[in-house]
Tab-separated table of C-alpha atoms in Angstrom:
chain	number	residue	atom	x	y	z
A	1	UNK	CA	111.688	143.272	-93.639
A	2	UNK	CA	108.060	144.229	-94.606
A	3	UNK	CA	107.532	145.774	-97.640
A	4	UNK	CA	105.665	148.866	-96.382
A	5	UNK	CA	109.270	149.504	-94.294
A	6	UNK	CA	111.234	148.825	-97.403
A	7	UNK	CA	109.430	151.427	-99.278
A	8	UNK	CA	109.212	153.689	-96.429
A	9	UNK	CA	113.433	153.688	-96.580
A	10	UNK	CA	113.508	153.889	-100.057
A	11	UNK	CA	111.369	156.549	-99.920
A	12	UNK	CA	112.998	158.861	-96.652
A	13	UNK	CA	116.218	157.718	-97.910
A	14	UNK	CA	115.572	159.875	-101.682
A	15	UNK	CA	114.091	162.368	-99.899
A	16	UNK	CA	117.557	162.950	-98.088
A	17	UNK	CA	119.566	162.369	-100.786
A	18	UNK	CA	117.667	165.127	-103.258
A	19	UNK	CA	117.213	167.376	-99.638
A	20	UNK	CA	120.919	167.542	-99.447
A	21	UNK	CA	122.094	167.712	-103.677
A	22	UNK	CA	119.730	171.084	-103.524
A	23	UNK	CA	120.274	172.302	-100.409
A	24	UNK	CA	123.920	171.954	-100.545
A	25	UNK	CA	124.424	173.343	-103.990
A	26	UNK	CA	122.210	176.376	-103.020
A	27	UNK	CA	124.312	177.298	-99.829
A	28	UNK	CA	127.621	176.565	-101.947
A	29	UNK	CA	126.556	179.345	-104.399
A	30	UNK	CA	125.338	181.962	-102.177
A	31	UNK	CA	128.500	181.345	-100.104
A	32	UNK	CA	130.755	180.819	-103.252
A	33	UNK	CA	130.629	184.317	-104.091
A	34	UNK	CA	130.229	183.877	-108.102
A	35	UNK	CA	133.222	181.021	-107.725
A	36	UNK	CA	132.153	177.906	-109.815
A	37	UNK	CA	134.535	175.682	-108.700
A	38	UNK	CA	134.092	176.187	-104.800
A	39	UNK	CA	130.515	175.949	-105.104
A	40	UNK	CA	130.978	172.629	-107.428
A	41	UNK	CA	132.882	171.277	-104.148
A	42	UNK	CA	130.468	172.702	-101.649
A	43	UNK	CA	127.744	170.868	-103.269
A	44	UNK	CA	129.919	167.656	-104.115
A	45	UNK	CA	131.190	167.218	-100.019
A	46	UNK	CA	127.702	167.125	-98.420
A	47	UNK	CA	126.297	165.166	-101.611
A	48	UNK	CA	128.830	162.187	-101.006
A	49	UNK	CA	128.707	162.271	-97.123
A	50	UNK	CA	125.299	162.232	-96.940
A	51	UNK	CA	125.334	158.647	-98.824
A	52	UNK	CA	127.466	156.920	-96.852
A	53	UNK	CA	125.229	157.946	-93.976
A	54	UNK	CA	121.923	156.961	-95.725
A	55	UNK	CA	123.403	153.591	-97.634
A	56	UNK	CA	124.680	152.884	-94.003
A	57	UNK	CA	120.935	153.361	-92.191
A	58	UNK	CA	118.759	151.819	-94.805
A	59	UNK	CA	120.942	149.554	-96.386
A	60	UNK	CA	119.863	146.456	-93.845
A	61	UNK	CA	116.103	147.785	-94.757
A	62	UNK	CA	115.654	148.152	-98.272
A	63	UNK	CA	119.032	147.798	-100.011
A	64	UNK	CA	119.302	151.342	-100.278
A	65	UNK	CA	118.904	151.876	-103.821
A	66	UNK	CA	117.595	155.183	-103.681
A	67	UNK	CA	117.980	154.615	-107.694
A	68	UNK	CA	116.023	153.458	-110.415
A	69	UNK	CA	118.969	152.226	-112.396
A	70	UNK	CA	120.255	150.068	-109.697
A	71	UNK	CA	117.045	148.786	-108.902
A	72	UNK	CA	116.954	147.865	-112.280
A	73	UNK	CA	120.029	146.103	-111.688
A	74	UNK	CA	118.842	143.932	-109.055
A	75	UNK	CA	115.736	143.281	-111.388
A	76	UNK	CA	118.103	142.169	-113.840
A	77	UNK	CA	120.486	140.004	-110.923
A	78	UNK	CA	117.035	138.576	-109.862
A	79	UNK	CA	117.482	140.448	-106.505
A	80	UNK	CA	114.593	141.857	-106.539
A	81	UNK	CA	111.146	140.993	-108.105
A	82	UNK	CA	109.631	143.532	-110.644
A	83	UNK	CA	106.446	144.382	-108.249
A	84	UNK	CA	108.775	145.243	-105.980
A	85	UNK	CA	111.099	147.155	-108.561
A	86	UNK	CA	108.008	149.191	-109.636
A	87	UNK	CA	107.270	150.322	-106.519
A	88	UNK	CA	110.503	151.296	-105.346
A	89	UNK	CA	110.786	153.341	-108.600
A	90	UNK	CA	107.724	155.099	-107.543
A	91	UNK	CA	108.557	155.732	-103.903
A	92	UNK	CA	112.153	157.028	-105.118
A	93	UNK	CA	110.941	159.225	-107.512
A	94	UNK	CA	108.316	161.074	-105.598
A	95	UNK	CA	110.694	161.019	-102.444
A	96	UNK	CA	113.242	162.825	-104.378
A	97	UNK	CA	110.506	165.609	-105.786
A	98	UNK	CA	109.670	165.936	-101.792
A	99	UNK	CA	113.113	166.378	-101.273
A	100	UNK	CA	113.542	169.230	-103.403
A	101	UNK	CA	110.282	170.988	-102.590
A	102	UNK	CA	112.064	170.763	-98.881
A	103	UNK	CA	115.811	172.281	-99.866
A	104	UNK	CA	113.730	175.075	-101.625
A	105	UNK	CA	111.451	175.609	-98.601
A	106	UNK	CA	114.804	175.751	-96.344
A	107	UNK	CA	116.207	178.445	-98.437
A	108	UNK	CA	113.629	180.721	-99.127
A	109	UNK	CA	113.252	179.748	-102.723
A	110	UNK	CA	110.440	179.323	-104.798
A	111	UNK	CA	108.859	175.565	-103.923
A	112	UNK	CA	108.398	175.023	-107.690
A	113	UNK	CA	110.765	176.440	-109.937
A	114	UNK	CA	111.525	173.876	-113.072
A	115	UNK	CA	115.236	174.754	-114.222
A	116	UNK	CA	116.559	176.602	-117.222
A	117	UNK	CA	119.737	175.054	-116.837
A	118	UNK	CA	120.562	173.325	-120.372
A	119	UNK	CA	122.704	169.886	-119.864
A	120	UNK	CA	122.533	168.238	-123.309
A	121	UNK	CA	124.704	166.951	-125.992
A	122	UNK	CA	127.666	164.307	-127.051
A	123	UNK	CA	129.621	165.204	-123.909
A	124	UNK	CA	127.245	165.362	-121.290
A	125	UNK	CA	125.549	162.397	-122.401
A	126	UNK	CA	128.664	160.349	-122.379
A	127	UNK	CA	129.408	161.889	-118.725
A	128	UNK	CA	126.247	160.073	-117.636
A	129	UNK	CA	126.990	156.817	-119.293
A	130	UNK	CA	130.598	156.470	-118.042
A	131	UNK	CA	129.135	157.726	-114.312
A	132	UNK	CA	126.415	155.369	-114.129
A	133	UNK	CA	128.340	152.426	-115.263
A	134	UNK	CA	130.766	153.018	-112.356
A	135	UNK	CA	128.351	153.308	-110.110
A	136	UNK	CA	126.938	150.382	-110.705
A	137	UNK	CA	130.156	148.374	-110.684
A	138	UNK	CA	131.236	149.783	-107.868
A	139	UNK	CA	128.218	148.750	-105.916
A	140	UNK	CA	128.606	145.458	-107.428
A	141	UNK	CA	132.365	144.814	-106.994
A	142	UNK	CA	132.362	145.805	-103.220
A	143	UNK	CA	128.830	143.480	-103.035
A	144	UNK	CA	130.949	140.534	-104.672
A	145	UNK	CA	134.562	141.237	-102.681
A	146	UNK	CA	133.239	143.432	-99.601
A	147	UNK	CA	129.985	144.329	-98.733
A	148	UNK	CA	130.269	146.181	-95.602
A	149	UNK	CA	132.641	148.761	-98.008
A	150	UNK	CA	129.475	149.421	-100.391
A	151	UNK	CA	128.683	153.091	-97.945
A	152	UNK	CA	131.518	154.451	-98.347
A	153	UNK	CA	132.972	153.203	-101.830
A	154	UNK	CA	129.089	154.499	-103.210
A	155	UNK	CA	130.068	158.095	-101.477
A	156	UNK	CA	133.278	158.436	-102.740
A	157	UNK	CA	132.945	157.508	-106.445
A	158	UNK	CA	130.165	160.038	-106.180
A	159	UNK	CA	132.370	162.245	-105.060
A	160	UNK	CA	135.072	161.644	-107.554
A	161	UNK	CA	132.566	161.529	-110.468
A	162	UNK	CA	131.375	165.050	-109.666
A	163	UNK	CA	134.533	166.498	-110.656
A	164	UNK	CA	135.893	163.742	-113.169
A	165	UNK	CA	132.199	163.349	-115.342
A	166	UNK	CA	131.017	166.219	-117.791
A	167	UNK	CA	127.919	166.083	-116.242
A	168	UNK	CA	128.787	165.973	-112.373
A	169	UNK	CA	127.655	162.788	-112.113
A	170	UNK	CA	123.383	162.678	-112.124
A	171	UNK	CA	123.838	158.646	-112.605
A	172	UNK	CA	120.293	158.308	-111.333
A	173	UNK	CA	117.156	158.513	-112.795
A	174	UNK	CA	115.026	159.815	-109.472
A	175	UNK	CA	117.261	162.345	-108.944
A	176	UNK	CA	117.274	163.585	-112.916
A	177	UNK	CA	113.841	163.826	-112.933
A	178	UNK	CA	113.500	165.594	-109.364
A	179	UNK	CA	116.609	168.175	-110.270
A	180	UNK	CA	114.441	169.136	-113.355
A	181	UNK	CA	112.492	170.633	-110.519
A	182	UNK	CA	115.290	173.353	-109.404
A	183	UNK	CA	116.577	176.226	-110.909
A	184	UNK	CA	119.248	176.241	-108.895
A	185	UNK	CA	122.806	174.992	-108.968
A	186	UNK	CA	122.176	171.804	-109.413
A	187	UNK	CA	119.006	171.767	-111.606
A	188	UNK	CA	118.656	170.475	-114.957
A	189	UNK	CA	116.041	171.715	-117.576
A	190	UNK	CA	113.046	169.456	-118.553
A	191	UNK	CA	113.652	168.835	-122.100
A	192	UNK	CA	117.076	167.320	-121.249
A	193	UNK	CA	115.509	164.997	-118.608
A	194	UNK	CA	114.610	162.497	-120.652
A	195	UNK	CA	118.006	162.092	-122.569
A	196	UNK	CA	119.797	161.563	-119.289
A	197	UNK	CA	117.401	158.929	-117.727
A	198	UNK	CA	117.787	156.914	-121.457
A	199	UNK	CA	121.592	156.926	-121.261
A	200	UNK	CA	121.512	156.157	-117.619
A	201	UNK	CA	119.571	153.294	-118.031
A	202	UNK	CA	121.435	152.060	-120.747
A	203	UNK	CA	124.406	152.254	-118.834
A	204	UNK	CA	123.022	150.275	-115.671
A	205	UNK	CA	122.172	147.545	-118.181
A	206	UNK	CA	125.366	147.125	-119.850
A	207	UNK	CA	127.080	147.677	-116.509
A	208	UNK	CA	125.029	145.052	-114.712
A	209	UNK	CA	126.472	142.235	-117.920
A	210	UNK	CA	129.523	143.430	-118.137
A	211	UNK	CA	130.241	143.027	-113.816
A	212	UNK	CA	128.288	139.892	-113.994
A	213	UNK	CA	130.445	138.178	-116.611
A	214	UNK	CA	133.524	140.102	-114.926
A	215	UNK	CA	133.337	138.750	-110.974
A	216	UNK	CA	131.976	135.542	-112.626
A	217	UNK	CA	135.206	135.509	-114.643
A	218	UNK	CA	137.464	136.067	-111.441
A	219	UNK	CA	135.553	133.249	-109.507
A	220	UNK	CA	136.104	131.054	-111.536
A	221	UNK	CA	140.102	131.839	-112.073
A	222	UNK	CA	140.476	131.736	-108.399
A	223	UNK	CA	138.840	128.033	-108.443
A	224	UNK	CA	141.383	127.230	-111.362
């Protein structure tokens, strides 16, 4: 696949993603009625339906990553080169920003509105960690085991890690940094952008040697 269509996916696929995280958690609190919890699981739903849809359309393009910290993982794997990394990091980022702008257009709200919504600290920090190293291990478990279950397994730890992580799950730099744009449900204020992106990548690294040495470990039990 040309690169121009790879980054073109990557690109759309962010947009989408970010489109639907705002959008979703903006309906779920108008509808919610002041009810945290239902409008926690009105945003969670869409946000891990909609990636089973997307990692199922541009998966065969680009991989799907929609993620700097799992395109970081590939760098690391030697999937991808770092050219390539760099610009898909680029594409990702400004296709989640788009996507924001476009949920906030939708609804009537502000098209730039940076959040006030503080997510910092011990607990939220380890939230991100523990939901961005199972992210990345589940994408590489089903990769090693079964690939065609990457869609859906990606969706549903989402899903899961919404309600299970102190942070609901960000585990993504692009979207961190394109949520900082939204003072809405699921925004996150700009001085606690940075923290979350540095534990998030930290966590892709560590998860990306840990699964490596891991499946390498099973492989070569099973050959025993």
């Amino acid at each position: 696949m040309t690169r121009d269509r790879r980054l073109m996916a990557e690109w759309l696929g962010t947009f989408f993603l970010l489109a639907t995280v705002v959008g979703s958690g903006i309906m779920a609190e108008r509808l919610a009625d002041g009810n945290v919890a239902i409008a926690l699981l009105g945003n969670t739903i869409p946000t891990g339906a909609i990636l089973v849809v997307l990692i199922t359309v541009f998966g065969p393009i680009s991989g799907a990553h929609f993620n700097p910290a799992v395109t970081l993982c590939f760098v690391l794997r030697r999937d991808i080169t770092a050219a390539d990394a760099g610009l898909y990091v680029v594409v990702q980022v400004f296709g989640g920003i788009v996507g924001v702008f476009a949920a906030h257009l939708m609804f009537d709200h502000p098209i730039l509105d940076a959040s006030t919504t503080a997510r910092t600290g011990i607990g939220q920090w380890a939230g991100e960690f523990i939901a961005t190293f199972g992210l990345i291990g589940t994408i590489l478990g089903c990769l090693k085991t079964r690939p065609q279950a990457v869609p859906m397994a990606v969706g549903l730890y989402i899903t899961a890690a919404y309600w299970f992580t102190s942070s609901t799950s960000f585990a993504n730099p692009a979207v961190t940094i394109a949520r900082g744009f939204s003072n809405t449900f699921a925004g996150i204020a700009p001085i606690d952008v940075a923290a979350f992106i540095a534990v998030q990548l930290v966590a892709a690294v560590c998860a990306t040697f840990f699964f490596r040495w891991l499946l390498e470990e099973d492989r070569n039990a099973s050959q025993g």
